[in-house]
């Protein structure tokens, strides 16, 4: 990068000059991220049309899951490809998207600049280290938000269409319920504000790791591992963020699942009101033996533990605030740590 251009830009205005510098230093990564996000958005919109068309075709040819006419068996054989793409194939790249953001956008944000030594030039101008770090975080954060919006918008459209389709009546509603999974909660970290917050957290994680390690390759590897660990941790934490609904029965049959609910677990209830997820009775060859065992163990019925459909959005906002809070803490760490660094 031309030194005179940098100095001239910083002299015009520290804020505008730093923003320009932050964009220019990582413009290849920024443009690549935006271009890939735009392509993903176009594909997502197209895939939505494929999804709706596949389910409508199923409703026409397979009412109540039964084929009609000569084309019935081929049309009704298994899950429509468009539904499998949306519910299964697209899930893997969406899940590892924060890993890619943390490793490829976040990790080089400071590590590359510190490795090249261009930070020393900026630090000698009329800008503070904190301003320099804030500019880099804000510019790349804005790029991440735009890219996240492009990706999460069609995914949110998928989720909304599937959820409303499953509650519809008539053959079309039956087709949505027959062709899509019982629960749509797997979309939670990829839709709405949560999808954006997860990517910002990954970016801040990578930036903090790069600032600490100051080596690009090491920062990329560690950032990917930390981002993946954060995703796994949030997945484990998610079902415990809200109080589930426990439905009980007095018989041996488990309660029916609520449409669009997140089924957490099911099991058996005791006379004292306690719950057990596994049967305390060994497998029996006769119904009478099983009944005797349940009576001896004071089993009085069954239960099902679920998060209701109305809890989807509250849970999404809770996870969003968790991610944004962690992002703010990591960004604050970067702004504090950069002041203590030696200009080596």
mmCIF file of C-alpha atoms in Angstrom:
data_model
loop_
_atom_site.group_PDB
_atom_site.id
_atom_site.type_symbol
_atom_site.label_atom_id
_atom_site.label_comp_id
_atom_site.label_asym_id
_atom_site.label_seq_id
_atom_site.Cartn_x
_atom_site.Cartn_y
_atom_site.Cartn_z
ATOM 1 C CA UNK A 1 0.000 0.000 0.000
ATOM 2 C CA UNK A 2 1.297 3.452 -0.912
ATOM 3 C CA UNK A 3 2.485 5.235 2.242
ATOM 4 C CA UNK A 4 1.743 8.714 0.878
ATOM 5 C CA UNK A 5 -1.842 7.779 0.087
ATOM 6 C CA UNK A 6 -2.352 6.488 3.613
ATOM 7 C CA UNK A 7 -0.919 9.613 5.206
ATOM 8 C CA UNK A 8 -2.967 11.873 2.902
ATOM 9 C CA UNK A 9 -6.166 10.028 3.724
ATOM 10 C CA UNK A 10 -5.545 10.175 7.462
ATOM 11 C CA UNK A 11 -4.750 13.866 7.253
ATOM 12 C CA UNK A 12 -8.103 14.669 5.612
ATOM 13 C CA UNK A 13 -10.069 13.317 8.537
ATOM 14 C CA UNK A 14 -9.154 10.628 11.067
ATOM 15 C CA UNK A 15 -12.569 8.947 11.063
ATOM 16 C CA UNK A 16 -13.045 8.905 7.295
ATOM 17 C CA UNK A 17 -9.398 8.066 6.704
ATOM 18 C CA UNK A 18 -9.432 5.148 9.123
ATOM 19 C CA UNK A 19 -12.655 3.794 7.614
ATOM 20 C CA UNK A 20 -11.141 4.015 4.133
ATOM 21 C CA UNK A 21 -7.957 2.338 5.328
ATOM 22 C CA UNK A 22 -9.853 -0.453 7.086
ATOM 23 C CA UNK A 23 -11.847 -1.113 3.930
ATOM 24 C CA UNK A 24 -8.845 -0.950 1.610
ATOM 25 C CA UNK A 25 -6.653 -3.265 3.661
ATOM 26 C CA UNK A 26 -9.263 -6.037 3.623
ATOM 27 C CA UNK A 27 -11.213 -5.105 0.489
ATOM 28 C CA UNK A 28 -10.629 -8.496 -1.165
ATOM 29 C CA UNK A 29 -12.130 -10.351 1.798
ATOM 30 C CA UNK A 30 -14.949 -7.810 2.075
ATOM 31 C CA UNK A 31 -15.931 -7.988 -1.585
ATOM 32 C CA UNK A 32 -15.647 -11.769 -1.568
ATOM 33 C CA UNK A 33 -17.923 -12.064 1.458
ATOM 34 C CA UNK A 34 -20.514 -9.724 -0.043
ATOM 35 C CA UNK A 35 -20.423 -11.453 -3.433
ATOM 36 C CA UNK A 36 -20.829 -14.913 -1.912
ATOM 37 C CA UNK A 37 -23.654 -13.673 0.307
ATOM 38 C CA UNK A 38 -25.415 -12.149 -2.709
ATOM 39 C CA UNK A 39 -25.131 -15.421 -4.624
ATOM 40 C CA UNK A 40 -26.435 -17.317 -1.590
ATOM 41 C CA UNK A 41 -29.392 -14.921 -1.372
ATOM 42 C CA UNK A 42 -30.254 -15.425 -5.044
ATOM 43 C CA UNK A 43 -30.045 -19.191 -4.618
ATOM 44 C CA UNK A 44 -32.140 -19.014 -1.436
ATOM 45 C CA UNK A 45 -34.922 -17.080 -3.157
ATOM 46 C CA UNK A 46 -34.886 -19.545 -6.059
ATOM 47 C CA UNK A 47 -34.894 -22.483 -3.646
ATOM 48 C CA UNK A 48 -37.942 -21.059 -1.884
ATOM 49 C CA UNK A 49 -39.854 -21.289 -5.148
ATOM 50 C CA UNK A 50 -38.661 -24.867 -5.578
ATOM 51 C CA UNK A 51 -39.790 -25.705 -2.042
ATOM 52 C CA UNK A 52 -43.281 -24.300 -2.474
ATOM 53 C CA UNK A 53 -43.664 -25.926 -5.895
ATOM 54 C CA UNK A 54 -42.577 -29.331 -4.586
ATOM 55 C CA UNK A 55 -45.049 -29.255 -1.696
ATOM 56 C CA UNK A 56 -47.874 -28.054 -3.933
ATOM 57 C CA UNK A 57 -47.104 -30.914 -6.345
ATOM 58 C CA UNK A 58 -47.183 -33.332 -3.410
ATOM 59 C CA UNK A 59 -50.561 -31.933 -2.304
ATOM 60 C CA UNK A 60 -51.962 -32.476 -5.796
ATOM 61 C CA UNK A 61 -50.574 -35.971 -6.407
ATOM 62 C CA UNK A 62 -50.345 -37.385 -2.896
ATOM 63 C CA UNK A 63 -53.351 -36.354 -0.785
ATOM 64 C CA UNK A 64 -52.971 -37.901 2.663
ATOM 65 C CA UNK A 65 -49.744 -39.517 1.449
ATOM 66 C CA UNK A 66 -51.522 -41.761 -1.105
ATOM 67 C CA UNK A 67 -50.388 -41.610 -4.752
ATOM 68 C CA UNK A 68 -52.848 -40.891 -7.534
ATOM 69 C CA UNK A 69 -52.564 -42.022 -11.147
ATOM 70 C CA UNK A 70 -49.617 -43.386 -13.042
ATOM 71 C CA UNK A 71 -47.258 -40.693 -11.828
ATOM 72 C CA UNK A 72 -48.164 -41.188 -8.194
ATOM 73 C CA UNK A 73 -45.500 -43.674 -7.089
ATOM 74 C CA UNK A 74 -42.611 -41.685 -8.568
ATOM 75 C CA UNK A 75 -43.871 -38.359 -7.214
ATOM 76 C CA UNK A 76 -44.696 -39.707 -3.772
ATOM 77 C CA UNK A 77 -41.599 -41.830 -3.296
ATOM 78 C CA UNK A 78 -39.773 -40.333 -0.300
ATOM 79 C CA UNK A 79 -39.315 -36.677 0.642
ATOM 80 C CA UNK A 80 -39.297 -34.120 -2.200
ATOM 81 C CA UNK A 81 -35.778 -33.093 -3.149
ATOM 82 C CA UNK A 82 -36.452 -29.399 -2.531
ATOM 83 C CA UNK A 83 -37.595 -30.158 1.020
ATOM 84 C CA UNK A 84 -34.503 -32.304 1.674
ATOM 85 C CA UNK A 85 -32.285 -29.510 0.362
ATOM 86 C CA UNK A 86 -33.829 -26.906 2.634
ATOM 87 C CA UNK A 87 -34.161 -29.043 5.756
ATOM 88 C CA UNK A 88 -31.000 -31.164 5.496
ATOM 89 C CA UNK A 89 -28.456 -30.200 2.835
ATOM 90 C CA UNK A 90 -28.489 -26.466 3.611
ATOM 91 C CA UNK A 91 -28.057 -27.011 7.340
ATOM 92 C CA UNK A 92 -24.375 -28.009 7.222
ATOM 93 C CA UNK A 93 -23.077 -24.866 5.435
ATOM 94 C CA UNK A 94 -25.295 -22.689 7.612
ATOM 95 C CA UNK A 95 -23.952 -24.288 10.770
ATOM 96 C CA UNK A 96 -20.328 -23.772 9.734
ATOM 97 C CA UNK A 97 -20.874 -20.247 8.408
ATOM 98 C CA UNK A 98 -19.827 -18.648 11.746
ATOM 99 C CA UNK A 99 -16.669 -20.777 11.664
ATOM 100 C CA UNK A 100 -15.820 -19.401 8.215
ATOM 101 C CA UNK A 101 -16.528 -15.822 9.293
ATOM 102 C CA UNK A 102 -14.383 -16.125 12.404
ATOM 103 C CA UNK A 103 -11.481 -17.751 10.571
ATOM 104 C CA UNK A 104 -11.507 -15.842 7.267
ATOM 105 C CA UNK A 105 -12.833 -12.403 8.222
ATOM 106 C CA UNK A 106 -12.147 -12.087 11.935
ATOM 107 C CA UNK A 107 -8.745 -13.732 12.350
ATOM 108 C CA UNK A 108 -6.854 -11.706 9.672
ATOM 109 C CA UNK A 109 -8.490 -8.434 10.747
ATOM 110 C CA UNK A 110 -5.670 -7.555 13.151
ATOM 111 C CA UNK A 111 -3.240 -10.421 12.632
ATOM 112 C CA UNK A 112 -2.568 -9.575 8.977
ATOM 113 C CA UNK A 113 -1.987 -5.886 9.702
ATOM 114 C CA UNK A 114 0.286 -6.643 12.635
ATOM 115 C CA UNK A 115 2.221 -9.157 10.546
ATOM 116 C CA UNK A 116 2.685 -6.693 7.649
ATOM 117 C CA UNK A 117 3.719 -3.912 10.010
ATOM 118 C CA UNK A 118 1.355 -1.303 8.539
ATOM 119 C CA UNK A 119 -0.039 -0.656 12.014
ATOM 120 C CA UNK A 120 3.143 1.240 12.930
ATOM 121 C CA UNK A 121 2.472 3.798 10.192
ATOM 122 C CA UNK A 122 -1.085 4.411 11.392
ATOM 123 C CA UNK A 123 -0.043 4.684 15.020
ATOM 124 C CA UNK A 124 2.366 7.502 14.189
ATOM 125 C CA UNK A 125 -0.462 9.623 12.735
ATOM 126 C CA UNK A 126 -2.948 11.763 14.659
ATOM 127 C CA UNK A 127 -5.126 8.792 15.556
ATOM 128 C CA UNK A 128 -5.072 6.625 18.634
ATOM 129 C CA UNK A 129 -4.679 2.868 18.686
ATOM 130 C CA UNK A 130 -8.195 2.566 20.028
ATOM 131 C CA UNK A 131 -9.569 4.563 17.093
ATOM 132 C CA UNK A 132 -7.636 2.352 14.690
ATOM 133 C CA UNK A 133 -9.006 -0.829 16.240
ATOM 134 C CA UNK A 134 -12.556 0.559 16.436
ATOM 135 C CA UNK A 135 -12.489 1.529 12.750
ATOM 136 C CA UNK A 136 -11.401 -1.945 11.683
ATOM 137 C CA UNK A 137 -14.057 -3.606 13.849
ATOM 138 C CA UNK A 138 -16.827 -1.264 12.670
ATOM 139 C CA UNK A 139 -16.065 -1.527 8.945
ATOM 140 C CA UNK A 140 -15.730 -5.301 8.889
ATOM 141 C CA UNK A 141 -18.677 -5.580 11.277
ATOM 142 C CA UNK A 142 -20.818 -3.566 8.845
ATOM 143 C CA UNK A 143 -19.764 -5.869 6.003
ATOM 144 C CA UNK A 144 -20.672 -8.877 8.152
ATOM 145 C CA UNK A 145 -24.101 -7.432 8.963
ATOM 146 C CA UNK A 146 -24.879 -6.805 5.290
ATOM 147 C CA UNK A 147 -23.709 -10.292 4.306
ATOM 148 C CA UNK A 148 -25.678 -11.828 7.185
ATOM 149 C CA UNK A 149 -28.840 -10.011 6.106
ATOM 150 C CA UNK A 150 -28.456 -11.330 2.573
ATOM 151 C CA UNK A 151 -28.111 -14.897 3.855
ATOM 152 C CA UNK A 152 -30.609 -14.931 6.718
ATOM 153 C CA UNK A 153 -33.439 -13.218 4.792
ATOM 154 C CA UNK A 154 -34.200 -16.167 2.471
ATOM 155 C CA UNK A 155 -33.595 -18.678 5.280
ATOM 156 C CA UNK A 156 -36.112 -16.778 7.429
ATOM 157 C CA UNK A 157 -38.482 -16.923 4.472
ATOM 158 C CA UNK A 158 -38.036 -20.694 4.335
ATOM 159 C CA UNK A 159 -38.814 -21.032 8.031
ATOM 160 C CA UNK A 160 -41.867 -18.757 7.887
ATOM 161 C CA UNK A 161 -43.287 -20.564 4.869
ATOM 162 C CA UNK A 162 -42.816 -24.004 6.428
ATOM 163 C CA UNK A 163 -44.242 -22.990 9.807
ATOM 164 C CA UNK A 164 -47.347 -21.374 8.319
ATOM 165 C CA UNK A 165 -47.744 -24.196 5.813
ATOM 166 C CA UNK A 166 -47.783 -26.810 8.558
ATOM 167 C CA UNK A 167 -50.668 -25.020 10.313
ATOM 168 C CA UNK A 168 -52.757 -24.735 7.132
ATOM 169 C CA UNK A 169 -55.860 -26.823 6.518
ATOM 170 C CA UNK A 170 -56.833 -28.957 3.564
ATOM 171 C CA UNK A 171 -54.585 -30.977 1.249
ATOM 172 C CA UNK A 172 -51.875 -28.313 1.189
ATOM 173 C CA UNK A 173 -51.552 -28.289 4.975
ATOM 174 C CA UNK A 174 -51.453 -32.079 4.978
ATOM 175 C CA UNK A 175 -48.691 -31.982 2.360
ATOM 176 C CA UNK A 176 -46.584 -29.589 4.454
ATOM 177 C CA UNK A 177 -46.985 -31.802 7.525
ATOM 178 C CA UNK A 178 -46.225 -34.975 5.558
ATOM 179 C CA UNK A 179 -43.123 -33.704 3.787
ATOM 180 C CA UNK A 180 -41.419 -31.545 6.447
ATOM 181 C CA UNK A 181 -40.023 -32.622 9.844
ATOM 182 C CA UNK A 182 -42.118 -32.377 12.990
ATOM 183 C CA UNK A 183 -40.023 -29.510 14.360
ATOM 184 C CA UNK A 184 -38.566 -26.438 12.656
ATOM 185 C CA UNK A 185 -36.447 -25.282 15.615
ATOM 186 C CA UNK A 186 -33.232 -26.169 13.792
ATOM 187 C CA UNK A 187 -33.697 -22.855 11.946
ATOM 188 C CA UNK A 188 -33.404 -20.773 15.133
ATOM 189 C CA UNK A 189 -29.691 -19.803 14.904
ATOM 190 C CA UNK A 190 -29.931 -19.086 11.155
ATOM 191 C CA UNK A 191 -32.991 -16.822 11.021
ATOM 192 C CA UNK A 192 -33.891 -13.316 12.095
ATOM 193 C CA UNK A 193 -31.641 -11.409 14.509
ATOM 194 C CA UNK A 194 -29.984 -14.586 15.815
ATOM 195 C CA UNK A 195 -28.447 -15.317 12.416
ATOM 196 C CA UNK A 196 -26.787 -11.880 12.377
ATOM 197 C CA UNK A 197 -25.711 -12.037 16.033
ATOM 198 C CA UNK A 198 -24.005 -15.418 15.581
ATOM 199 C CA UNK A 199 -21.866 -14.079 12.717
ATOM 200 C CA UNK A 200 -20.935 -10.926 14.642
ATOM 201 C CA UNK A 201 -19.867 -13.071 17.593
ATOM 202 C CA UNK A 202 -17.716 -15.193 15.291
ATOM 203 C CA UNK A 203 -16.144 -12.054 13.800
ATOM 204 C CA UNK A 204 -15.335 -10.603 17.220
ATOM 205 C CA UNK A 205 -13.935 -13.958 18.351
ATOM 206 C CA UNK A 206 -11.609 -14.149 15.368
ATOM 207 C CA UNK A 207 -10.534 -10.523 15.792
ATOM 208 C CA UNK A 208 -9.661 -11.048 19.469
ATOM 209 C CA UNK A 209 -7.703 -14.221 18.700
ATOM 210 C CA UNK A 210 -5.801 -12.493 15.886
ATOM 211 C CA UNK A 211 -4.946 -9.568 18.137
ATOM 212 C CA UNK A 212 -3.550 -11.946 20.753
ATOM 213 C CA UNK A 213 -1.607 -14.299 18.461
ATOM 214 C CA UNK A 214 -0.455 -11.736 15.841
ATOM 215 C CA UNK A 215 0.112 -14.593 13.366
ATOM 216 C CA UNK A 216 -2.377 -15.169 10.582
ATOM 217 C CA UNK A 217 -2.260 -18.952 10.160
ATOM 218 C CA UNK A 218 -2.324 -19.635 13.882
ATOM 219 C CA UNK A 219 -5.159 -17.138 14.340
ATOM 220 C CA UNK A 220 -7.196 -18.727 11.547
ATOM 221 C CA UNK A 221 -6.893 -22.212 13.053
ATOM 222 C CA UNK A 222 -7.610 -21.139 16.633
ATOM 223 C CA UNK A 223 -10.499 -18.873 15.559
ATOM 224 C CA UNK A 224 -12.146 -21.703 13.667
ATOM 225 C CA UNK A 225 -11.846 -23.996 16.673
ATOM 226 C CA UNK A 226 -13.167 -21.386 19.123
ATOM 227 C CA UNK A 227 -16.065 -20.420 16.847
ATOM 228 C CA UNK A 228 -17.059 -24.071 16.502
ATOM 229 C CA UNK A 229 -16.820 -24.539 20.272
ATOM 230 C CA UNK A 230 -19.058 -21.501 20.825
ATOM 231 C CA UNK A 231 -21.646 -22.858 18.393
ATOM 232 C CA UNK A 232 -21.622 -26.206 20.151
ATOM 233 C CA UNK A 233 -21.913 -24.566 23.557
ATOM 234 C CA UNK A 234 -24.883 -22.466 22.476
ATOM 235 C CA UNK A 235 -26.572 -25.558 21.061
ATOM 236 C CA UNK A 236 -26.197 -27.263 24.436
ATOM 237 C CA UNK A 237 -27.417 -24.180 26.306
ATOM 238 C CA UNK A 238 -30.395 -23.413 24.041
ATOM 239 C CA UNK A 239 -32.972 -25.862 25.471
ATOM 240 C CA UNK A 240 -32.282 -24.586 29.005
ATOM 241 C CA UNK A 241 -32.892 -20.875 28.331
ATOM 242 C CA UNK A 242 -36.688 -21.104 28.691
ATOM 243 C CA UNK A 243 -38.938 -23.211 30.882
ATOM 244 C CA UNK A 244 -40.459 -26.052 28.846
ATOM 245 C CA UNK A 245 -44.027 -27.246 29.083
ATOM 246 C CA UNK A 246 -44.465 -30.667 30.712
ATOM 247 C CA UNK A 247 -47.542 -32.602 29.575
ATOM 248 C CA UNK A 248 -48.587 -35.616 31.634
ATOM 249 C CA UNK A 249 -50.915 -38.544 31.074
ATOM 250 C CA UNK A 250 -52.234 -41.205 33.422
ATOM 251 C CA UNK A 251 -51.967 -43.995 30.881
ATOM 252 C CA UNK A 252 -49.157 -45.850 29.173
ATOM 253 C CA UNK A 253 -49.311 -43.852 25.925
ATOM 254 C CA UNK A 254 -47.078 -40.797 25.632
ATOM 255 C CA UNK A 255 -48.744 -37.394 25.088
ATOM 256 C CA UNK A 256 -49.167 -36.298 21.500
ATOM 257 C CA UNK A 257 -46.544 -33.888 20.202
ATOM 258 C CA UNK A 258 -47.642 -30.295 19.704
ATOM 259 C CA UNK A 259 -47.353 -29.074 16.121
ATOM 260 C CA UNK A 260 -44.226 -26.949 15.538
ATOM 261 C CA UNK A 261 -43.061 -27.513 19.141
ATOM 262 C CA UNK A 262 -39.512 -28.518 20.102
ATOM 263 C CA UNK A 263 -39.765 -31.973 21.627
ATOM 264 C CA UNK A 264 -37.031 -32.202 24.272
ATOM 265 C CA UNK A 265 -37.682 -35.570 25.871
ATOM 266 C CA UNK A 266 -40.327 -37.913 27.199
ATOM 267 C CA UNK A 267 -40.522 -40.520 29.931
ATOM 268 C CA UNK A 268 -42.442 -41.740 32.931
ATOM 269 C CA UNK A 269 -44.008 -40.088 35.981
ATOM 270 C CA UNK A 270 -43.917 -41.424 39.535
ATOM 271 C CA UNK A 271 -46.540 -41.178 42.221
ATOM 272 C CA UNK A 272 -44.535 -38.454 44.000
ATOM 273 C CA UNK A 273 -44.545 -36.322 40.833
ATOM 274 C CA UNK A 274 -40.922 -36.967 39.863
ATOM 275 C CA UNK A 275 -39.961 -37.694 36.266
ATOM 276 C CA UNK A 276 -37.635 -40.242 34.734
ATOM 277 C CA UNK A 277 -36.616 -40.246 31.081
ATOM 278 C CA UNK A 278 -36.011 -44.001 30.943
ATOM 279 C CA UNK A 279 -38.214 -46.823 32.061
ATOM 280 C CA UNK A 280 -37.073 -48.356 35.376
ATOM 281 C CA UNK A 281 -38.606 -51.661 34.316
ATOM 282 C CA UNK A 282 -36.675 -54.204 32.248
ATOM 283 C CA UNK A 283 -38.161 -55.356 28.932
ATOM 284 C CA UNK A 284 -40.936 -57.834 29.641
ATOM 285 C CA UNK A 285 -42.455 -60.486 27.442
ATOM 286 C CA UNK A 286 -45.962 -60.039 28.850
ATOM 287 C CA UNK A 287 -48.138 -57.023 29.508
ATOM 288 C CA UNK A 288 -48.986 -58.278 32.997
ATOM 289 C CA UNK A 289 -45.303 -58.433 33.998
ATOM 290 C CA UNK A 290 -44.769 -54.888 32.810
ATOM 291 C CA UNK A 291 -47.819 -53.670 34.719
ATOM 292 C CA UNK A 292 -46.602 -55.351 37.917
ATOM 293 C CA UNK A 293 -43.167 -53.761 37.570
ATOM 294 C CA UNK A 294 -44.618 -50.284 37.000
ATOM 295 C CA UNK A 295 -46.888 -50.701 40.007
ATOM 296 C CA UNK A 296 -43.934 -51.789 42.147
ATOM 297 C CA UNK A 297 -41.846 -48.806 40.969
ATOM 298 C CA UNK A 298 -44.797 -46.430 41.574
ATOM 299 C CA UNK A 299 -45.047 -45.386 37.916
ATOM 300 C CA UNK A 300 -48.377 -43.654 37.378
ATOM 301 C CA UNK A 301 -48.155 -42.337 33.835
ATOM 302 C CA UNK A 302 -46.021 -40.700 31.149
ATOM 303 C CA UNK A 303 -44.888 -37.204 30.294
ATOM 304 C CA UNK A 304 -43.594 -35.163 27.365
ATOM 305 C CA UNK A 305 -41.387 -32.079 27.766
ATOM 306 C CA UNK A 306 -41.550 -29.506 24.971
ATOM 307 C CA UNK A 307 -40.906 -25.884 24.118
ATOM 308 C CA UNK A 308 -44.115 -24.508 22.636
ATOM 309 C CA UNK A 309 -44.213 -22.803 19.215
ATOM 310 C CA UNK A 310 -44.883 -19.445 20.904
ATOM 311 C CA UNK A 311 -41.498 -19.698 22.627
ATOM 312 C CA UNK A 312 -39.521 -19.739 19.365
ATOM 313 C CA UNK A 313 -39.199 -15.961 18.993
ATOM 314 C CA UNK A 314 -38.508 -15.255 22.707
ATOM 315 C CA UNK A 315 -35.797 -17.919 22.668
ATOM 316 C CA UNK A 316 -34.354 -16.437 19.499
ATOM 317 C CA UNK A 317 -34.140 -12.979 21.079
ATOM 318 C CA UNK A 318 -32.544 -14.379 24.246
ATOM 319 C CA UNK A 319 -29.863 -16.107 22.188
ATOM 320 C CA UNK A 320 -29.412 -12.932 20.140
ATOM 321 C CA UNK A 321 -28.720 -10.884 23.263
ATOM 322 C CA UNK A 322 -26.303 -13.522 24.552
ATOM 323 C CA UNK A 323 -24.343 -13.364 21.299
ATOM 324 C CA UNK A 324 -24.406 -9.560 21.135
ATOM 325 C CA UNK A 325 -23.295 -9.248 24.757
ATOM 326 C CA UNK A 326 -20.374 -11.604 24.129
ATOM 327 C CA UNK A 327 -19.570 -9.650 20.950
ATOM 328 C CA UNK A 328 -19.498 -6.368 22.856
ATOM 329 C CA UNK A 329 -17.218 -7.850 25.526
ATOM 330 C CA UNK A 330 -14.794 -9.181 22.913
ATOM 331 C CA UNK A 331 -14.788 -5.851 21.081
ATOM 332 C CA UNK A 332 -14.106 -4.046 24.363
ATOM 333 C CA UNK A 333 -11.250 -6.457 25.024
ATOM 334 C CA UNK A 334 -9.740 -5.604 21.644
ATOM 335 C CA UNK A 335 -9.967 -1.869 22.329
ATOM 336 C CA UNK A 336 -8.337 -2.258 25.754
ATOM 337 C CA UNK A 337 -5.662 -4.757 24.702
ATOM 338 C CA UNK A 338 -4.502 -2.761 21.681
ATOM 339 C CA UNK A 339 -3.369 0.066 23.976
ATOM 340 C CA UNK A 340 -1.036 -2.281 25.837
ATOM 341 C CA UNK A 341 0.623 -3.707 22.760
ATOM 342 C CA UNK A 342 4.149 -2.872 21.754
ATOM 343 C CA UNK A 343 4.621 -1.437 18.274
ATOM 344 C CA UNK A 344 6.981 -4.184 17.142
#
